Each structure stands twice: as structure tokens, then as C-alpha cells.
Amino acid sequence: MPYYASPVDGARLHFVDYGPADGRVAVFVNSAYFGTEMWEHQMLPLAEAGHRCVGFDRRGHGRSDDVWGGSDLDSLADDVDGLLRHLDLREVTLIGHSVGTAEVVRCLTRHGAGRVARIALVAGLAPGPARTVNHPGGVDPALVEAGNREFRQDRAAFFADGADAFFARGLPGNDLSGAYVRSMVDRCHGATARAGAALGDLVVTLDVAPELAAIDLPALVVHGTHDASAPLDLTGRRAADLLPDGTLKVYENAGHGLFATHREQLTADLREFMADDGRV
């Protein structure tokens, strides 16, 4: 299996590289707990359509090394940049989901946009849902911390009990099989307790609002109306307003797991976004 060494500490990080080597490049940054399998309904169709689709398992996730350090946002962003450099990727569309959107943003502000042409923030936590100096209307950080305590106490229940809200099941159009949902709950355990807890702690103080305002790239922001993990007005709508060249697409009835419930719509929107540069 292919791995690259983290530029932070040499941790072995697993990656996948689908599609033709000369296709337009899309690099996917995962949600917390999941590995690259979360993007199967985007990566496979896009690769079959001629795009080069690259994804990796964050440290402590999937098939990557479990390490104690490196879970701060700077280090996680350096791991993203390390992948771009390892494969010498250019003109990249950098696509993040949930906390992965913060890694996308920090990657650009730390390393510049020399390899990145555009970004897509899907059901993103960026700029940050909790109340901060830049976001006085945010969620009380104590509520985020309470959720983190639930995770630490019984993460099996945390994943299983949150699945319906994650996918907004029961709302029109969000028809997922019980088998699929159970498989995704099981895949959450591919992240170690250490990795999951560290990401939860990061979210308490997450604030990349000033960084979003400094990103001068085309940006697609995709968000659901019923995202319980990252409420639209606190995250996606703010992100689109902060980005100098941001476009917001709101998916009706979609929850945080819209990569599954709205798979065809998201894949089509990403494909259109990647093609919208005048290149034949």
C-alpha cells in the first residue's frame, strides 16, 4: 500500500491515487474519524470521468500511523501539504469535509497557493462553530466540550447514537440503507481514541475566520440546511461570506453526511466547479 512520510515527524500516512495521472487533480481531506472511504461516491465517479483523485488517511485514522503528537492544526495542515509535495501535484482542487475544511484553509495560509487552483469546503466546520472573539454569536464552547466528554466516555455510543442526525435520516431524499449507516459507524472506529479526542479538543477553539478572508482563490462552499454538526449559519454561510471569491450552494434537507445522501448532486457540483476555468 502507498505511504508517504509526514513532514512533521515522519509518521507513515496512507494515501490512494485514483484515475489517470494526467487528469485534473482533486485532493480530498476527510472528516474526523473517517478514512478515504468516505469519499467513494465522489472519488470513483470522478476518476472514471478522467480526474485524478487523491486522498489520504489522517494520522491516527484508517491505515495511517497512530502517534501521540501532531494533532494541532498546523501539523495537520503540514501533512496535507506534504502529500501535495510528495506527489508533486499541481493545479489542485483541494476538497475538505467537516474539520478537513480547517486543514484546507490552514494549509493554504501556511504554505501558499502555488499548488492549489481552487478549494471546496463541504459541510465544513470552518471558520469554526464555537463562540470566539471573531464569532460572538457562536455555540457556547462548554457545549462542544460536553460533547467531547461524551466521546471520551463511550465513543461507541457517541458514533451509533449520532448516526441518524449526522445523515439527517428521516428527511425527504435522505434514503440510506441501514447496512450503509452501520458500516459507516463501524468505520468511525478506524480512528483511534487519541486521534478522535485530539480533533474534538481542536474544535473547541477553532477560528480560521481571518484566514478565510485572505484566500484569493475560487471557492465552492457546500452545506446542508439540516447540518447538526456544523449549523449552516454558524459555519458554511459565514465561510462563503468571508471568502473573497466564495460561492455557496445550500442542499435542502441535507445533514453533515451529505457526501452520502446527496452523493450525485455533490459529485456533479464538484465536477462542474473543477471544470469552470476556461480549460478545454
mmCIF file with all atom_site columns, N, CA and C in Angstrom, residues 171-231:
data_model
loop_
_atom_site.group_PDB
_atom_site.id
_atom_site.type_symbol
_atom_site.label_atom_id
_atom_site.label_alt_id
_atom_site.label_comp_id
_atom_site.label_asym_id
_atom_site.label_entity_id
_atom_site.label_seq_id
_atom_site.pdbx_PDB_ins_code
_atom_site.Cartn_x
_atom_site.Cartn_y
_atom_site.Cartn_z
_atom_site.occupancy
_atom_site.B_iso_or_equiv
_atom_site.pdbx_formal_charge
_atom_site.auth_seq_id
_atom_site.auth_comp_id
_atom_site.auth_asym_id
_atom_site.auth_atom_id
_atom_site.pdbx_PDB_model_num
ATOM 1   N N  . LEU A 1 171 ? -35.534 12.761 6.788  1.00 0.00 ? 171 LEU A N  1
ATOM 2   C CA . LEU A 1 171 ? -35.923 13.895 5.966  1.00 0.00 ? 171 LEU A CA 1
ATOM 3   C C  . LEU A 1 171 ? -36.015 13.450 4.504  1.00 0.00 ? 171 LEU A C  1
ATOM 4   N N  . PRO A 1 172 ? -36.868 14.108 3.732  1.00 0.00 ? 172 PRO A N  1
ATOM 5   C CA . PRO A 1 172 ? -37.058 13.703 2.333  1.00 0.00 ? 172 PRO A CA 1
ATOM 6   C C  . PRO A 1 172 ? -35.742 13.638 1.552  1.00 0.00 ? 172 PRO A C  1
ATOM 7   N N  . GLY A 1 173 ? -35.550 12.550 0.850  1.00 0.00 ? 173 GLY A N  1
ATOM 8   C CA . GLY A 1 173 ? -34.382 12.381 -0.011 1.00 0.00 ? 173 GLY A CA 1
ATOM 9   C C  . GLY A 1 173 ? -33.186 11.739 0.646  1.00 0.00 ? 173 GLY A C  1
ATOM 10  N N  . ASN A 1 174 ? -33.205 11.629 1.966  1.00 0.00 ? 174 ASN A N  1
ATOM 11  C CA . ASN A 1 174 ? -32.037 11.087 2.661  1.00 0.00 ? 174 ASN A CA 1
ATOM 12  C C  . ASN A 1 174 ? -32.208 9.594  2.926  1.00 0.00 ? 174 ASN A C  1
ATOM 13  N N  . ASP A 1 175 ? -32.345 8.861  1.845  1.00 0.00 ? 175 ASP A N  1
ATOM 14  C CA . ASP A 1 175 ? -32.641 7.431  1.934  1.00 0.00 ? 175 ASP A CA 1
ATOM 15  C C  . ASP A 1 175 ? -31.354 6.620  1.869  1.00 0.00 ? 175 ASP A C  1
ATOM 16  N N  . LEU A 1 176 ? -30.895 6.201  3.027  1.00 0.00 ? 176 LEU A N  1
ATOM 17  C CA . LEU A 1 176 ? -29.709 5.363  3.126  1.00 0.00 ? 176 LEU A CA 1
ATOM 18  C C  . LEU A 1 176 ? -30.100 4.043  3.777  1.00 0.00 ? 176 LEU A C  1
ATOM 19  N N  . SER A 1 177 ? -29.500 2.965  3.324  1.00 0.00 ? 177 SER A N  1
ATOM 20  C CA . SER A 1 177 ? -29.806 1.673  3.927  1.00 0.00 ? 177 SER A CA 1
ATOM 21  C C  . SER A 1 177 ? -29.238 1.596  5.339  1.00 0.00 ? 177 SER A C  1
ATOM 22  N N  . GLY A 1 178 ? -29.884 0.804  6.164  1.00 0.00 ? 178 GLY A N  1
ATOM 23  C CA . GLY A 1 178 ? -29.355 0.572  7.499  1.00 0.00 ? 178 GLY A CA 1
ATOM 24  C C  . GLY A 1 178 ? -27.974 -0.038 7.454  1.00 0.00 ? 178 GLY A C  1
ATOM 25  N N  . ALA A 1 179 ? -27.740 -0.885 6.440  1.00 0.00 ? 179 ALA A N  1
ATOM 26  C CA . ALA A 1 179 ? -26.436 -1.525 6.303  1.00 0.00 ? 179 ALA A CA 1
ATOM 27  C C  . ALA A 1 179 ? -25.344 -0.498 6.037  1.00 0.00 ? 179 ALA A C  1
ATOM 28  N N  . TYR A 1 180 ? -25.644 0.479  5.185  1.00 0.00 ? 180 TYR A N  1
ATOM 29  C CA . TYR A 1 180 ? -24.645 1.507  4.898  1.00 0.00 ? 180 TYR A CA 1
ATOM 30  C C  . TYR A 1 180 ? -24.341 2.316  6.147  1.00 0.00 ? 180 TYR A C  1
ATOM 31  N N  . VAL A 1 181 ? -25.379 2.726  6.857  1.00 0.00 ? 181 VAL A N  1
ATOM 32  C CA . VAL A 1 181 ? -25.173 3.540  8.059  1.00 0.00 ? 181 VAL A CA 1
ATOM 33  C C  . VAL A 1 181 ? -24.361 2.766  9.093  1.00 0.00 ? 181 VAL A C  1
ATOM 34  N N  . ARG A 1 182 ? -24.679 1.496  9.291  1.00 0.00 ? 182 ARG A N  1
ATOM 35  C CA . ARG A 1 182 ? -23.919 0.685  10.241 1.00 0.00 ? 182 ARG A CA 1
ATOM 36  C C  . ARG A 1 182 ? -22.463 0.565  9.811  1.00 0.00 ? 182 ARG A C  1
ATOM 37  N N  . SER A 1 183 ? -22.232 0.428  8.515  1.00 0.00 ? 183 SER A N  1
ATOM 38  C CA . SER A 1 183 ? -20.858 0.307  8.034  1.00 0.00 ? 183 SER A CA 1
ATOM 39  C C  . SER A 1 183 ? -20.067 1.583  8.301  1.00 0.00 ? 183 SER A C  1
ATOM 40  N N  . MET A 1 184 ? -20.722 2.735  8.176  1.00 0.00 ? 184 MET A N  1
ATOM 41  C CA . MET A 1 184 ? -20.036 3.997  8.427  1.00 0.00 ? 184 MET A CA 1
ATOM 42  C C  . MET A 1 184 ? -19.771 4.203  9.909  1.00 0.00 ? 184 MET A C  1
ATOM 43  N N  . VAL A 1 185 ? -20.708 3.763  10.744 1.00 0.00 ? 185 VAL A N  1
ATOM 44  C CA . VAL A 1 185 ? -20.464 3.803  12.197 1.00 0.00 ? 185 VAL A CA 1
ATOM 45  C C  . VAL A 1 185 ? -19.250 2.941  12.529 1.00 0.00 ? 185 VAL A C  1
ATOM 46  N N  . ASP A 1 186 ? -19.192 1.759  11.937 1.00 0.00 ? 186 ASP A N  1
ATOM 47  C CA . ASP A 1 186 ? -18.055 0.871  12.183 1.00 0.00 ? 186 ASP A CA 1
ATOM 48  C C  . ASP A 1 186 ? -16.746 1.509  11.719 1.00 0.00 ? 186 ASP A C  1
ATOM 49  N N  . ARG A 1 187 ? -16.807 2.208  10.588 1.00 0.00 ? 187 ARG A N  1
ATOM 50  C CA . ARG A 1 187 ? -15.590 2.816  10.055 1.00 0.00 ? 187 ARG A CA 1
ATOM 51  C C  . ARG A 1 187 ? -15.078 3.936  10.949 1.00 0.00 ? 187 ARG A C  1
ATOM 52  N N  . CYS A 1 188 ? -15.964 4.557  11.718 1.00 0.00 ? 188 CYS A N  1
ATOM 53  C CA . CYS A 1 188 ? -15.513 5.594  12.651 1.00 0.00 ? 188 CYS A CA 1
ATOM 54  C C  . CYS A 1 188 ? -14.493 5.051  13.641 1.00 0.00 ? 188 CYS A C  1
ATOM 55  N N  . HIS A 1 189 ? -14.586 3.752  13.934 1.00 0.00 ? 189 HIS A N  1
ATOM 56  C CA . HIS A 1 189 ? -13.648 3.139  14.865 1.00 0.00 ? 189 HIS A CA 1
ATOM 57  C C  . HIS A 1 189 ? -12.280 2.906  14.228 1.00 0.00 ? 189 HIS A C  1
ATOM 58  N N  . GLY A 1 190 ? -12.152 3.243  12.960 1.00 0.00 ? 190 GLY A N  1
ATOM 59  C CA . GLY A 1 190 ? -10.838 3.226  12.329 1.00 0.00 ? 190 GLY A CA 1
ATOM 60  C C  . GLY A 1 190 ? -9.952  4.356  12.816 1.00 0.00 ? 190 GLY A C  1
ATOM 61  N N  . ALA A 1 191 ? -10.573 5.340  13.476 1.00 0.00 ? 191 ALA A N  1
ATOM 62  C CA . ALA A 1 191 ? -9.799  6.396  14.133 1.00 0.00 ? 191 ALA A CA 1
ATOM 63  C C  . ALA A 1 191 ? -9.558  5.990  15.580 1.00 0.00 ? 191 ALA A C  1
ATOM 64  N N  . THR A 1 192 ? -8.357  6.193  16.049 1.00 0.00 ? 192 THR A N  1
ATOM 65  C CA . THR A 1 192 ? -8.053  5.820  17.429 1.00 0.00 ? 192 THR A CA 1
ATOM 66  C C  . THR A 1 192 ? -8.700  6.810  18.403 1.00 0.00 ? 192 THR A C  1
ATOM 67  N N  . ALA A 1 193 ? -8.826  6.369  19.643 1.00 0.00 ? 193 ALA A N  1
ATOM 68  C CA . ALA A 1 193 ? -9.386  7.254  20.676 1.00 0.00 ? 193 ALA A CA 1
ATOM 69  C C  . ALA A 1 193 ? -8.553  8.521  20.805 1.00 0.00 ? 193 ALA A C  1
ATOM 70  N N  . ARG A 1 194 ? -7.249  8.386  20.716 1.00 0.00 ? 194 ARG A N  1
ATOM 71  C CA . ARG A 1 194 ? -6.362  9.546  20.809 1.00 0.00 ? 194 ARG A CA 1
ATOM 72  C C  . ARG A 1 194 ? -6.625  10.531 19.681 1.00 0.00 ? 194 ARG A C  1
ATOM 73  N N  . ALA A 1 195 ? -6.681  10.036 18.449 1.00 0.00 ? 195 ALA A N  1
ATOM 74  C CA . ALA A 1 195 ? -6.875  10.921 17.304 1.00 0.00 ? 195 ALA A CA 1
ATOM 75  C C  . ALA A 1 195 ? -8.226  11.624 17.371 1.00 0.00 ? 195 ALA A C  1
ATOM 76  N N  . GLY A 1 196 ? -9.288  10.870 17.706 1.00 0.00 ? 196 GLY A N  1
ATOM 77  C CA . GLY A 1 196 ? -10.609 11.467 17.779 1.00 0.00 ? 196 GLY A CA 1
ATOM 78  C C  . GLY A 1 196 ? -10.720 12.503 18.874 1.00 0.00 ? 196 GLY A C  1
ATOM 79  N N  . ALA A 1 197 ? -10.179 12.214 20.040 1.00 0.00 ? 197 ALA A N  1
ATOM 80  C CA . ALA A 1 197 ? -10.238 13.158 21.154 1.00 0.00 ? 197 ALA A CA 1
ATOM 81  C C  . ALA A 1 197 ? -9.458  14.425 20.838 1.00 0.00 ? 197 ALA A C  1
ATOM 82  N N  . ALA A 1 198 ? -8.304  14.281 20.174 1.00 0.00 ? 198 ALA A N  1
ATOM 83  C CA . ALA A 1 198 ? -7.492  15.451 19.843 1.00 0.00 ? 198 ALA A CA 1
ATOM 84  C C  . ALA A 1 198 ? -8.220  16.380 18.872 1.00 0.00 ? 198 ALA A C  1
ATOM 85  N N  . LEU A 1 199 ? -8.931  15.806 17.907 1.00 0.00 ? 199 LEU A N  1
ATOM 86  C CA . LEU A 1 199 ? -9.685  16.640 16.972 1.00 0.00 ? 199 LEU A CA 1
ATOM 87  C C  . LEU A 1 199 ? -10.835 17.350 17.683 1.00 0.00 ? 199 LEU A C  1
ATOM 88  N N  . GLY A 1 200 ? -11.506 16.642 18.592 1.00 0.00 ? 200 GLY A N  1
ATOM 89  C CA . GLY A 1 200 ? -12.569 17.277 19.359 1.00 0.00 ? 200 GLY A CA 1
ATOM 90  C C  . GLY A 1 200 ? -12.061 18.463 20.151 1.00 0.00 ? 200 GLY A C  1
ATOM 91  N N  . ASP A 1 201 ? -10.890 18.317 20.759 1.00 0.00 ? 201 ASP A N  1
ATOM 92  C CA . ASP A 1 201 ? -10.302 19.428 21.519 1.00 0.00 ? 201 ASP A CA 1
ATOM 93  C C  . ASP A 1 201 ? -9.970  20.596 20.604 1.00 0.00 ? 201 ASP A C  1
ATOM 94  N N  . LEU A 1 202 ? -9.546  20.293 19.391 1.00 0.00 ? 202 LEU A N  1
ATOM 95  C CA . LEU A 1 202 ? -9.195  21.348 18.434 1.00 0.00 ? 202 LEU A CA 1
ATOM 96  C C  . LEU A 1 202 ? -10.410 22.203 18.088 1.00 0.00 ? 202 LEU A C  1
ATOM 97  N N  . VAL A 1 203 ? -11.582 21.572 17.968 1.00 0.00 ? 203 VAL A N  1
ATOM 98  C CA . VAL A 1 203 ? -12.785 22.276 17.533 1.00 0.00 ? 203 VAL A CA 1
ATOM 99  C C  . VAL A 1 203 ? -13.246 23.306 18.562 1.00 0.00 ? 203 VAL A C  1
ATOM 100 N N  . VAL A 1 204 ? -12.934 23.083 19.837 1.00 0.00 ? 204 VAL A N  1
ATOM 101 C CA . VAL A 1 204 ? -13.397 23.990 20.895 1.00 0.00 ? 204 VAL A CA 1
ATOM 102 C C  . VAL A 1 204 ? -12.949 25.421 20.631 1.00 0.00 ? 204 VAL A C  1
ATOM 103 N N  . THR A 1 205 ? -11.733 25.584 20.150 1.00 0.00 ? 205 THR A N  1
ATOM 104 C CA . THR A 1 205 ? -11.188 26.923 19.932 1.00 0.00 ? 205 THR A CA 1
ATOM 105 C C  . THR A 1 205 ? -10.962 27.237 18.451 1.00 0.00 ? 205 THR A C  1
ATOM 106 N N  . LEU A 1 206 ? -11.498 26.424 17.560 1.00 0.00 ? 206 LEU A N  1
ATOM 107 C CA . LEU A 1 206 ? -11.252 26.612 16.124 1.00 0.00 ? 206 LEU A CA 1
ATOM 108 C C  . LEU A 1 206 ? -11.754 27.974 15.654 1.00 0.00 ? 206 LEU A C  1
ATOM 109 N N  . ASP A 1 207 ? -10.873 28.724 15.004 1.00 0.00 ? 207 ASP A N  1
ATOM 110 C CA . ASP A 1 207 ? -11.234 30.037 14.466 1.00 0.00 ? 207 ASP A CA 1
ATOM 111 C C  . ASP A 1 207 ? -10.283 30.379 13.328 1.00 0.00 ? 207 ASP A C  1
ATOM 112 N N  . VAL A 1 208 ? -10.719 30.117 12.105 1.00 0.00 ? 208 VAL A N  1
ATOM 113 C CA . VAL A 1 208 ? -9.900  30.445 10.934 1.00 0.00 ? 208 VAL A CA 1
ATOM 114 C C  . VAL A 1 208 ? -10.559 31.539 10.092 1.00 0.00 ? 208 VAL A C  1
ATOM 115 N N  . ALA A 1 209 ? -11.406 32.349 10.736 1.00 0.00 ? 209 ALA A N  1
ATOM 116 C CA . ALA A 1 209 ? -12.102 33.407 10.006 1.00 0.00 ? 209 ALA A CA 1
ATOM 117 C C  . ALA A 1 209 ? -11.138 34.370 9.312  1.00 0.00 ? 209 ALA A C  1
ATOM 118 N N  . PRO A 1 210 ? -10.116 34.896 9.995  1.00 0.00 ? 210 PRO A N  1
ATOM 119 C CA . PRO A 1 210 ? -9.196  35.805 9.296  1.00 0.00 ? 210 PRO A CA 1
ATOM 120 C C  . PRO A 1 210 ? -8.479  35.138 8.130  1.00 0.00 ? 210 PRO A C  1
ATOM 121 N N  . GLU A 1 211 ? -8.217  33.836 8.243  1.00 0.00 ? 211 GLU A N  1
ATOM 122 C CA . GLU A 1 211 ? -7.527  33.113 7.180  1.00 0.00 ? 211 GLU A CA 1
ATOM 123 C C  . GLU A 1 211 ? -8.417  32.932 5.957  1.00 0.00 ? 211 GLU A C  1
ATOM 124 N N  . LEU A 1 212 ? -9.694  32.660 6.181  1.00 0.00 ? 212 LEU A N  1
ATOM 125 C CA . LEU A 1 212 ? -10.621 32.538 5.062  1.00 0.00 ? 212 LEU A CA 1
ATOM 126 C C  . LEU A 1 212 ? -10.655 33.828 4.253  1.00 0.00 ? 212 LEU A C  1
ATOM 127 N N  . ALA A 1 213 ? -10.644 34.947 4.944  1.00 0.00 ? 213 ALA A N  1
ATOM 128 C CA . ALA A 1 213 ? -10.726 36.242 4.264  1.00 0.00 ? 213 ALA A CA 1
ATOM 129 C C  . ALA A 1 213 ? -9.492  36.526 3.419  1.00 0.00 ? 213 ALA A C  1
ATOM 130 N N  . ALA A 1 214 ? -8.406  35.806 3.682  1.00 0.00 ? 214 ALA A N  1
ATOM 131 C CA . ALA A 1 214 ? -7.157  36.037 2.950  1.00 0.00 ? 214 ALA A CA 1
ATOM 132 C C  . ALA A 1 214 ? -6.952  35.082 1.780  1.00 0.00 ? 214 ALA A C  1
ATOM 133 N N  . ILE A 1 215 ? -7.893  34.161 1.561  1.00 0.00 ? 215 ILE A N  1
ATOM 134 C CA . ILE A 1 215 ? -7.739  33.164 0.490  1.00 0.00 ? 215 ILE A CA 1
ATOM 135 C C  . ILE A 1 215 ? -8.292  33.727 -0.817 1.00 0.00 ? 215 ILE A C  1
ATOM 136 N N  . ASP A 1 216 ? -7.410  34.029 -1.734 1.00 0.00 ? 216 ASP A N  1
ATOM 137 C CA . ASP A 1 216 ? -7.809  34.635 -3.006 1.00 0.00 ? 216 ASP A CA 1
ATOM 138 C C  . ASP A 1 216 ? -7.833  33.564 -4.093 1.00 0.00 ? 216 ASP A C  1
ATOM 139 N N  . LEU A 1 217 ? -8.737  32.597 -3.920 1.00 0.00 ? 217 LEU A N  1
ATOM 140 C CA . LEU A 1 217 ? -8.925  31.518 -4.886 1.00 0.00 ? 217 LEU A CA 1
ATOM 141 C C  . LEU A 1 217 ? -10.418 31.289 -5.064 1.00 0.00 ? 217 LEU A C  1
ATOM 142 N N  . PRO A 1 218 ? -10.832 30.769 -6.219 1.00 0.00 ? 218 PRO A N  1
ATOM 143 C CA . PRO A 1 218 ? -12.226 30.344 -6.342 1.00 0.00 ? 218 PRO A CA 1
ATOM 144 C C  . PRO A 1 218 ? -12.544 29.307 -5.275 1.00 0.00 ? 218 PRO A C  1
ATOM 145 N N  . ALA A 1 219 ? -13.673 29.479 -4.608 1.00 0.00 ? 219 ALA A N  1
ATOM 146 C CA . ALA A 1 219 ? -14.037 28.591 -3.507 1.00 0.00 ? 219 ALA A CA 1
ATOM 147 C C  . ALA A 1 219 ? -15.508 28.223 -3.602 1.00 0.00 ? 219 ALA A C  1
ATOM 148 N N  . LEU A 1 220 ? -15.775 26.929 -3.556 1.00 0.00 ? 220 LEU A N  1
ATOM 149 C CA . LEU A 1 220 ? -17.140 26.418 -3.515 1.00 0.00 ? 220 LEU A CA 1
ATOM 150 C C  . LEU A 1 220 ? -17.433 25.977 -2.090 1.00 0.00 ? 220 LEU A C  1
ATOM 151 N N  . VAL A 1 221 ? -18.532 26.494 -1.540 1.00 0.00 ? 221 VAL A N  1
ATOM 152 C CA . VAL A 1 221 ? -18.963 26.115 -0.198 1.00 0.00 ? 221 VAL A CA 1
ATOM 153 C C  . VAL A 1 221 ? -20.281 25.371 -0.339 1.00 0.00 ? 221 VAL A C  1
ATOM 154 N N  . VAL A 1 222 ? -20.298 24.115 0.089  1.00 0.00 ? 222 VAL A N  1
ATOM 155 C CA . VAL A 1 222 ? -21.488 23.270 0.004  1.00 0.00 ? 222 VAL A CA 1
ATOM 156 C C  . VAL A 1 222 ? -21.941 22.946 1.419  1.00 0.00 ? 222 VAL A C  1
ATOM 157 N N  . HIS A 1 223 ? -23.206 23.186 1.699  1.00 0.00 ? 223 HIS A N  1
ATOM 158 C CA . HIS A 1 223 ? -23.681 22.960 3.067  1.00 0.00 ? 223 HIS A CA 1
ATOM 159 C C  . HIS A 1 223 ? -25.145 22.554 3.044  1.00 0.00 ? 223 HIS A C  1
ATOM 160 N N  . GLY A 1 224 ? -25.544 21.801 4.054  1.00 0.00 ? 224 GLY A N  1
ATOM 161 C CA . GLY A 1 224 ? -26.915 21.342 4.172  1.00 0.00 ? 224 GLY A CA 1
ATOM 162 C C  . GLY A 1 224 ? -27.739 22.200 5.115  1.00 0.00 ? 224 GLY A C  1
ATOM 163 N N  . THR A 1 225 ? -29.027 22.258 4.859  1.00 0.00 ? 225 THR A N  1
ATOM 164 C CA . THR A 1 225 ? -29.920 23.043 5.715  1.00 0.00 ? 225 THR A CA 1
ATOM 165 C C  . THR A 1 225 ? -30.094 22.429 7.093  1.00 0.00 ? 225 THR A C  1
ATOM 166 N N  . HIS A 1 226 ? -29.846 21.125 7.222  1.00 0.00 ? 226 HIS A N  1
ATOM 167 C CA . HIS A 1 226 ? -30.083 20.430 8.482  1.00 0.00 ? 226 HIS A CA 1
ATOM 168 C C  . HIS A 1 226 ? -28.802 19.790 9.016  1.00 0.00 ? 226 HIS A C  1
ATOM 169 N N  . ASP A 1 227 ? -27.717 20.521 8.900  1.00 0.00 ? 227 ASP A N  1
ATOM 170 C CA . ASP A 1 227 ? -26.426 20.037 9.400  1.00 0.00 ? 227 ASP A CA 1
ATOM 171 C C  . ASP A 1 227 ? -26.373 20.272 10.907 1.00 0.00 ? 227 ASP A C  1
ATOM 172 N N  . ALA A 1 228 ? -26.497 19.206 11.680 1.00 0.00 ? 228 ALA A N  1
ATOM 173 C CA . ALA A 1 228 ? -26.491 19.319 13.136 1.00 0.00 ? 228 ALA A CA 1
ATOM 174 C C  . ALA A 1 228 ? -25.083 19.461 13.693 1.00 0.00 ? 228 ALA A C  1
ATOM 175 N N  . SER A 1 229 ? -24.092 18.989 12.969 1.00 0.00 ? 229 SER A N  1
ATOM 176 C CA . SER A 1 229 ? -22.705 19.054 13.430 1.00 0.00 ? 229 SER A CA 1
ATOM 177 C C  . SER A 1 229 ? -22.076 20.419 13.170 1.00 0.00 ? 229 SER A C  1
ATOM 178 N N  . ALA A 1 230 ? -22.467 21.046 12.066 1.00 0.00 ? 230 ALA A N  1
ATOM 179 C CA . ALA A 1 230 ? -21.932 22.352 11.680 1.00 0.00 ? 230 ALA A CA 1
ATOM 180 C C  . ALA A 1 230 ? -23.096 23.186 11.139 1.00 0.00 ? 230 ALA A C  1
ATOM 181 N N  . PRO A 1 231 ? -23.870 23.813 12.024 1.00 0.00 ? 231 PRO A N  1
ATOM 182 C CA . PRO A 1 231 ? -25.045 24.558 11.575 1.00 0.00 ? 231 PRO A CA 1
ATOM 183 C C  . PRO A 1 231 ? -24.705 25.574 10.485 1.00 0.00 ? 231 PRO A C  1
#
